[in-house]
Amino acid sequence: MVEFCRKHGIKHEVCGKVIVATTEQELPLLEKMFQRGLDNGLPVTKLAAEQVREIEPHVRCLAGIKVPSTGIVDYRQVCEKLANLLRESGGTVMTETRVTRSHEVNGAHRIQTTKGEFETRFLINCAGLHSDRVARSAGLQPQARIVPFRGEYYELIPEKRHLVKTLIYPVPNPAFPFLGVHFTRMINGSVHAGPNAVLAFKREGYHKTDVNLRDFLETMTFGGFWKLARKNLDED
């Protein structure tokens, strides 16, 4: 990604990340993360509490890990560049186009959309929040279903951005399915703190008032959601 950004003049910064343990119970998990980083070839470094404070003076912890290769970038620019490169290579990018059905015909995939029908040898489902529906439109019956949660963040006021030098992450809790609250420097200079995880009533519901009856009913009638809810209510 760094090489791609350099080549195409996309603004980025390899600012590094620290992952910190704040309780004794988190120390074994931090050690596992460190070993996993080594196993995957990352240049990770163990840090004592004093060493963490040399990087992030306002962090109080018991120990940490430094991941110097972590960076930030404007992914909108990345996606726009990828789309342009695809077009230049003869490809087509179609936006605001919904897949309604797909099926195999003589070894090829025939895809019906709101903007016509297409045929292809290979079909890759990267539909994100709608990937389960696209799979079902192809005649598959995935056991998993998308349950939308909205992450909400705070933003540090400009006068306090200096409190965060890199990216600051907690040790993930393997018993809890969501990413822990962290501090993220953005490429525009702002600093975000979060997220929490709020059940959304619409798959692409990015505001509190967004509601889609179909999406809401699919969540409420999905047994996997209630299993998740009971598990975490019990833990609370």
JSON list of C-alpha atoms in Angstrom, two decimals, residues 4 7-8 10 78-91 93:
[
{"chain": "A", "resi": 4, "resn": "PHE", "atom": "CA", "xyz": [1.09, 2.23, -4.30]},
{"chain": "A", "resi": 7, "resn": "LYS", "atom": "CA", "xyz": [3.70, 5.79, -7.00]},
{"chain": "A", "resi": 8, "resn": "HIS", "atom": "CA", "xyz": [0.39, 7.58, -7.46]},
{"chain": "A", "resi": 10, "resn": "ILE", "atom": "CA", "xyz": [-1.72, 9.60, -2.60]},
{"chain": "A", "resi": 78, "resn": "VAL", "atom": "CA", "xyz": [-7.07, 4.86, -3.05]},
{"chain": "A", "resi": 79, "resn": "CYS", "atom": "CA", "xyz": [-10.38, 3.54, -4.39]},
{"chain": "A", "resi": 80, "resn": "GLU", "atom": "CA", "xyz": [-10.70, 6.35, -6.92]},
{"chain": "A", "resi": 81, "resn": "LYS", "atom": "CA", "xyz": [-7.20, 5.60, -8.22]},
{"chain": "A", "resi": 82, "resn": "LEU", "atom": "CA", "xyz": [-7.92, 1.86, -8.43]},
{"chain": "A", "resi": 83, "resn": "ALA", "atom": "CA", "xyz": [-11.12, 2.57, -10.37]},
{"chain": "A", "resi": 84, "resn": "ASN", "atom": "CA", "xyz": [-9.26, 4.85, -12.78]},
{"chain": "A", "resi": 85, "resn": "LEU", "atom": "CA", "xyz": [-6.53, 2.27, -13.32]},
{"chain": "A", "resi": 86, "resn": "LEU", "atom": "CA", "xyz": [-9.17, -0.35, -14.01]},
{"chain": "A", "resi": 87, "resn": "ARG", "atom": "CA", "xyz": [-10.86, 1.86, -16.59]},
{"chain": "A", "resi": 88, "resn": "GLU", "atom": "CA", "xyz": [-7.52, 2.61, -18.23]},
{"chain": "A", "resi": 89, "resn": "SER", "atom": "CA", "xyz": [-6.96, -1.14, -18.56]},
{"chain": "A", "resi": 90, "resn": "GLY", "atom": "CA", "xyz": [-10.26, -1.61, -20.38]},
{"chain": "A", "resi": 91, "resn": "GLY", "atom": "CA", "xyz": [-12.42, -2.49, -17.40]},
{"chain": "A", "resi": 93, "resn": "VAL", "atom": "CA", "xyz": [-16.88, 0.33, -13.10]}
]
